[in-house]
CSV table of C-alpha atoms in Angstrom, one decimal:
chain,number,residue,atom,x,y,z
A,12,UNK,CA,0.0,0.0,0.0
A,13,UNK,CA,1.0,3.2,-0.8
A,14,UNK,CA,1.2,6.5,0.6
A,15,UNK,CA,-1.0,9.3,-1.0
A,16,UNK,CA,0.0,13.3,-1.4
A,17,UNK,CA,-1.8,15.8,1.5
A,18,UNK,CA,-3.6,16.9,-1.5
A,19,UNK,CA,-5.5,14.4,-2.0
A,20,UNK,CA,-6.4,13.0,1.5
A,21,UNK,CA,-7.5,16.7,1.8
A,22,UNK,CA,-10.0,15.8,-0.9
A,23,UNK,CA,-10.6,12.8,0.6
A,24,UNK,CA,-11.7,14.0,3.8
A,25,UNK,CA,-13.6,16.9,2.3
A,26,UNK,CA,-15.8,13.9,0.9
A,27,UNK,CA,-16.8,13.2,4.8
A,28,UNK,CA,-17.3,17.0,5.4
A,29,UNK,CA,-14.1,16.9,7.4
A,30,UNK,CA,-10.1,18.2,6.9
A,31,UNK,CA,-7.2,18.2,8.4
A,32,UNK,CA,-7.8,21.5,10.4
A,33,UNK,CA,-10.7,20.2,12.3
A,34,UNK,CA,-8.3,17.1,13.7
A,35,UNK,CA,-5.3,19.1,13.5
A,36,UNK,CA,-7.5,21.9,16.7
A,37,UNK,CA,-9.3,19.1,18.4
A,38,UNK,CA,-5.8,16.9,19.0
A,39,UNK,CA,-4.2,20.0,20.1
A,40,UNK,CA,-6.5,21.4,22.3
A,41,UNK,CA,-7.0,17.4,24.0
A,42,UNK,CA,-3.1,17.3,24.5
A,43,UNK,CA,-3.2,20.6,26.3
A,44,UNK,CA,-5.9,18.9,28.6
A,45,UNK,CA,-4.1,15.5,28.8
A,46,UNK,CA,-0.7,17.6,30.0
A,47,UNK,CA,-2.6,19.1,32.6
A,48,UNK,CA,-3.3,16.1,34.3
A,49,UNK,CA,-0.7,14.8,37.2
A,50,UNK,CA,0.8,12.5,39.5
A,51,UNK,CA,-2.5,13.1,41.8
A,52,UNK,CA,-4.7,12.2,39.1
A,53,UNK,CA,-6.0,8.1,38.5
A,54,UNK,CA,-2.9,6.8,37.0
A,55,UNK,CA,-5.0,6.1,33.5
A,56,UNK,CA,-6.3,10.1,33.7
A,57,UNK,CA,-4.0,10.7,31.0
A,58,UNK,CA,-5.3,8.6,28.4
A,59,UNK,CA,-8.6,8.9,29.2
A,60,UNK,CA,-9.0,12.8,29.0
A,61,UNK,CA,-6.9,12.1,25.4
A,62,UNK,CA,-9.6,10.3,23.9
A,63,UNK,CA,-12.6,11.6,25.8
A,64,UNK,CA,-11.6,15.5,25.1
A,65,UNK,CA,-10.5,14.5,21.6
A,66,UNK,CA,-14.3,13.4,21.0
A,67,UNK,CA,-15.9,15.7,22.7
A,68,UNK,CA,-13.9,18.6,20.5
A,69,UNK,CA,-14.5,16.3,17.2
A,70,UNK,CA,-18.5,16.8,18.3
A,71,UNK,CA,-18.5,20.2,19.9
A,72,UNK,CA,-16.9,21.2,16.3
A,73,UNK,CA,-19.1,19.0,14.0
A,74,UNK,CA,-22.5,19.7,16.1
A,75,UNK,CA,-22.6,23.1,14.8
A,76,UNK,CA,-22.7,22.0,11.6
A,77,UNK,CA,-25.7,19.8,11.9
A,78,UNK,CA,-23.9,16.7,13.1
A,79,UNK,CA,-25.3,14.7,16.2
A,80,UNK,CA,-23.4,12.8,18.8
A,81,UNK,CA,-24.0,9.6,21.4
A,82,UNK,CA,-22.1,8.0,24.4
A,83,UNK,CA,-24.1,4.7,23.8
A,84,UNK,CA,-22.0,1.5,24.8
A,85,UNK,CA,-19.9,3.9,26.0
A,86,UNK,CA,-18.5,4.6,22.1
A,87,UNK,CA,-18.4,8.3,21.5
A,88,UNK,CA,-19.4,8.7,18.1
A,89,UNK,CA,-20.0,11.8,16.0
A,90,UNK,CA,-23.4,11.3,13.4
A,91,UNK,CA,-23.5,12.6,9.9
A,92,UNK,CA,-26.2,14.9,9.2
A,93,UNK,CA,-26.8,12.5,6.2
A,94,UNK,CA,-26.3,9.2,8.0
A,95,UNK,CA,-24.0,7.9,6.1
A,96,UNK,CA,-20.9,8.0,8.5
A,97,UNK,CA,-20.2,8.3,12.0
A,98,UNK,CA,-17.0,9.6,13.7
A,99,UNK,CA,-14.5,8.4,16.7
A,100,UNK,CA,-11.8,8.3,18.2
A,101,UNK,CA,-9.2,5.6,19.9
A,102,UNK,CA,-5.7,5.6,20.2
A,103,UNK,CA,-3.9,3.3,18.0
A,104,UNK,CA,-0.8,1.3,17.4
A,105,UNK,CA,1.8,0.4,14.6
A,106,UNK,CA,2.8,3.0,11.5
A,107,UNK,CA,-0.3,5.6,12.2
A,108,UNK,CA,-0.2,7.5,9.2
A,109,UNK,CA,1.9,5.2,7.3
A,110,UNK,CA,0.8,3.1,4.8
A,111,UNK,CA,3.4,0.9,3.9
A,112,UNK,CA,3.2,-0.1,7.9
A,113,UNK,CA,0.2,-2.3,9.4
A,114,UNK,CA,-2.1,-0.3,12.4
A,115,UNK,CA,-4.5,-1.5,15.0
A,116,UNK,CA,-6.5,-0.2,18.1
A,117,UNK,CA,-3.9,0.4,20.9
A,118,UNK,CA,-6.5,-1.3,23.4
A,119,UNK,CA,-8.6,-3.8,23.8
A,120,UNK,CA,-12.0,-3.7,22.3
A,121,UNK,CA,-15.1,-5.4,23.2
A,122,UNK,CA,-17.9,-6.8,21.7
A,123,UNK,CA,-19.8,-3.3,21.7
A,124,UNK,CA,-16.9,-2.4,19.3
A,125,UNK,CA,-17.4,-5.2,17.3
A,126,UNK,CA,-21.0,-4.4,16.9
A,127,UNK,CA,-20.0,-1.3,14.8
A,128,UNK,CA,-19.3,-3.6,12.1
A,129,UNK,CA,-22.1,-6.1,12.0
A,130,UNK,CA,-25.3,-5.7,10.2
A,131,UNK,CA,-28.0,-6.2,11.9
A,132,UNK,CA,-31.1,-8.1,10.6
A,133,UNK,CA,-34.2,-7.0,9.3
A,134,UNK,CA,-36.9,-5.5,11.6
A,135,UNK,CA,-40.6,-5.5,10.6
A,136,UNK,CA,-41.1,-2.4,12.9
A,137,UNK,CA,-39.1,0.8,12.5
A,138,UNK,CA,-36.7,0.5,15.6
A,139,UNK,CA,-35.9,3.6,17.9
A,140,UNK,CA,-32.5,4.3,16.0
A,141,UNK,CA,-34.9,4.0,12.7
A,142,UNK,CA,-37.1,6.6,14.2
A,143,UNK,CA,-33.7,8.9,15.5
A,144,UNK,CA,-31.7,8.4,13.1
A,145,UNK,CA,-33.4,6.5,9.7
A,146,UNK,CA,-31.5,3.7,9.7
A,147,UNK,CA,-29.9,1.2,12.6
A,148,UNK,CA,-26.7,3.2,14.5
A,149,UNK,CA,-24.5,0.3,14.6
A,150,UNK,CA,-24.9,-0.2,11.0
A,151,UNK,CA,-23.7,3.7,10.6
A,152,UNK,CA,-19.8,2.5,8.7
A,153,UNK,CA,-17.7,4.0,11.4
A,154,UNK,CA,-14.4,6.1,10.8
A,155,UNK,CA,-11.8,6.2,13.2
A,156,UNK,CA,-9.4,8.8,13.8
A,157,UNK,CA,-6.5,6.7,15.1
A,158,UNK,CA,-3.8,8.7,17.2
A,159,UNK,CA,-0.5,8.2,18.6
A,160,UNK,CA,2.3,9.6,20.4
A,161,UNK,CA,5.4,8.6,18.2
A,162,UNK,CA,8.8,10.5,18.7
A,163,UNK,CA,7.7,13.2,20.9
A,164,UNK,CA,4.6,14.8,18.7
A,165,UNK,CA,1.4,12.9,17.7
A,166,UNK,CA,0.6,11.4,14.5
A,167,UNK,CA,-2.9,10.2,13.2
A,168,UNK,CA,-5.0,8.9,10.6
A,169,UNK,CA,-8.6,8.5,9.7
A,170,UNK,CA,-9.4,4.5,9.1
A,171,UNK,CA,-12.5,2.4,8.1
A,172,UNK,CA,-12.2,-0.9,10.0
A,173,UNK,CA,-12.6,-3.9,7.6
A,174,UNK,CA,-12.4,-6.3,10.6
A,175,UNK,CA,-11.8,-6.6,14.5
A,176,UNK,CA,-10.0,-9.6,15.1
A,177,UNK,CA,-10.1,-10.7,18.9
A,178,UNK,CA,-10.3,-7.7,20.8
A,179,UNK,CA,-8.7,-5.4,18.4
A,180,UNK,CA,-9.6,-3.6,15.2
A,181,UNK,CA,-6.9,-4.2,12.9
A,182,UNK,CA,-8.1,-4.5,9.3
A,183,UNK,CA,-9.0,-1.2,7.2
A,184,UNK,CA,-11.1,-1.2,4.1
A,185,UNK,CA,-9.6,3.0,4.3
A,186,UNK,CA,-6.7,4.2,5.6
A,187,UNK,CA,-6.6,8.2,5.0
A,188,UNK,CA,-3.1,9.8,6.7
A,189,UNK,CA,-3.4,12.7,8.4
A,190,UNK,CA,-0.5,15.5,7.8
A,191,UNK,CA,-0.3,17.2,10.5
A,192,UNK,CA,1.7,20.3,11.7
A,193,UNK,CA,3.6,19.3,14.5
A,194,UNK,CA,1.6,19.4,17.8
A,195,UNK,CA,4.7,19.4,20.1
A,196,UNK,CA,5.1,16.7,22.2
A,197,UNK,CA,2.0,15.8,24.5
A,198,UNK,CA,4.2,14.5,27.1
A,199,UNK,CA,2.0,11.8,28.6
A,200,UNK,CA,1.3,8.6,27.3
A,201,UNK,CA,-2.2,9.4,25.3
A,202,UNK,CA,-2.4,5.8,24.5
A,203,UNK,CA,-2.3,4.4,27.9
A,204,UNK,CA,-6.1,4.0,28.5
A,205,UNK,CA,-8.6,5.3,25.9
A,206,UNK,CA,-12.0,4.2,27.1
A,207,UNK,CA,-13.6,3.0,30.5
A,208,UNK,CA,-13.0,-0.4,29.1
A,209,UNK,CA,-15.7,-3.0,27.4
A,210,UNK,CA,-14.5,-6.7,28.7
A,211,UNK,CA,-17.9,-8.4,28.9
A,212,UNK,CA,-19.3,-11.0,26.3
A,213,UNK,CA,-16.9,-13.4,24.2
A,214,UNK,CA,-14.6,-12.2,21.6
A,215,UNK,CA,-16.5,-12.0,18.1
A,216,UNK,CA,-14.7,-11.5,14.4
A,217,UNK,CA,-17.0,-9.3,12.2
A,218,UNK,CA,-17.2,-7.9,9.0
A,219,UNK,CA,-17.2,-4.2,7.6
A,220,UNK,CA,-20.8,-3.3,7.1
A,221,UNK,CA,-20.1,-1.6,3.9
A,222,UNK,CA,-20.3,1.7,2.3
C-alpha cells in the first residue's frame, strides 16, 4: 500500500465533510488537557482525557454544523447529518499515518466495538435508532481517527475498519493519513487508556458493514 500526497487526503476528507484542520485543533486542544493532568490524578487520567476530550472537540466542532453525537455503549461517536458516516476516536498502534506499515487499536476492544461492524437483521417495525436516526446506529460505517504519540509529537490517521480480530480492530477497508503540523510533544502517554473499558461478552470476528 502506498502512501498518497496531502492533496489528496485533503480531498478525501472533504468527501466526509471533514479536513485536516478540524483534527489538527481538536488533537491539540486534548493534549493541552491530557498535560494538565498529574501524578494526583487516577494513573489512566491521562489517556482517558486524550480520547474523551478529543471526541468531545470532534463533536463540539461537528454539532454546529448539523452533526449529532451519542455516548451509547460507551463509544463516542460523532453522526453525519446525512447518516451515512459516524465519527470516533481511539488511540492506536503500529505505522499511524503510514501506509506501507500495518495499524490497530492500541487497546482492547469489546464486543460493543465489534458491533460497529455487523449488520443487523431486518426488523418488521421501525426500531428507535430507525425513528432517530433513519437507519440502525451500529450499522452507521464508522471512521476512526486513530492517534499516537510517536517521537515526541502525535501522529494520526482517519481509518474504516474492515475487521476486529479478537479484541482489536486491525483490518481497514480506508486508511486516510493525516499530515499534520507538529503538535509538540504531549508528554503523557495518550495511548495508555482510551475508554472505560468493554470486557464483557466473548470475543467476536466481524465484517465491515459496507459503504
Amino acid at each position: 500500500m502506498q502512501n498518497v500526497s496531502p492533496e489528496w487526503c485533503a480531498e478525501r476528507l472533504a468527501q466526509l465533510d471533514l479536513s485536516v484542520d478540524l483534527f489538527h485543533v481538536v488533537l491539540d486542544l486534548a493534549a493541552a488537557d491530557a498535560r494538565s493532568c498529574t501524578d494526583l490524578d487516577a494513573p489512566a487520567m491521562q489517556g482517558v482525557t486524550f480520547w474523551s476530550r478529543t471526541n468531545r472537540y470532534i463533536a463540539e466542532a461537528l454539532t454546529l454544523e448539523g452533526w449529532e453525537y451519542t455516548r451509547r455503549d460507551s463509544i463516542l461517536r460523532t453522526i453525519h447529518p446525512s447518516r451515512s458516516h459516524v465519527v470516533t476516536a481511539i488511540s492506536a498502534a503500529g505505522g499511524v499515518g503510514d501506509l506501507t506499515a500495518t495499524v490497530r487499536s492500541k487497546n482492547p476492544k469489546g464486543p460493543k466495538m465489534a458491533q460497529l461492524v455487523e449488520r443487523n437483521g431486518q426488523f418488521l417495525l421501525l426500531s428507535r435508532d430507525e425513528v432517530i436516526y433513519g437507519r440502525e446506529l451500529d450499522d452507521i460505517p464508522t471512521w476512526c481517527l486513530l492517534y499516537k504519540r510517536e517521537e515526541g509529537k502525535i501522529v494520526a490517521e482517519l481509518s474504516l475498519p474492515v475487521k476486529m480480530n479478537g479484541k482489536f480492530v486491525d483490518e481497514w477497508q480506508e486508511r486516510i493519513p493525516l499530515h499534520l503540523p507538529d503538535l509538540g510533544d504531549p508528554g503523557v502517554d495518550i495511548a495508555l487508556l482510551d475508554g472505560p473499558g468493554d470486557d464483557s461478552g466473548p470475543d467476536v470476528v466481524v465484517e465491515l458493514l459496507g459503504g
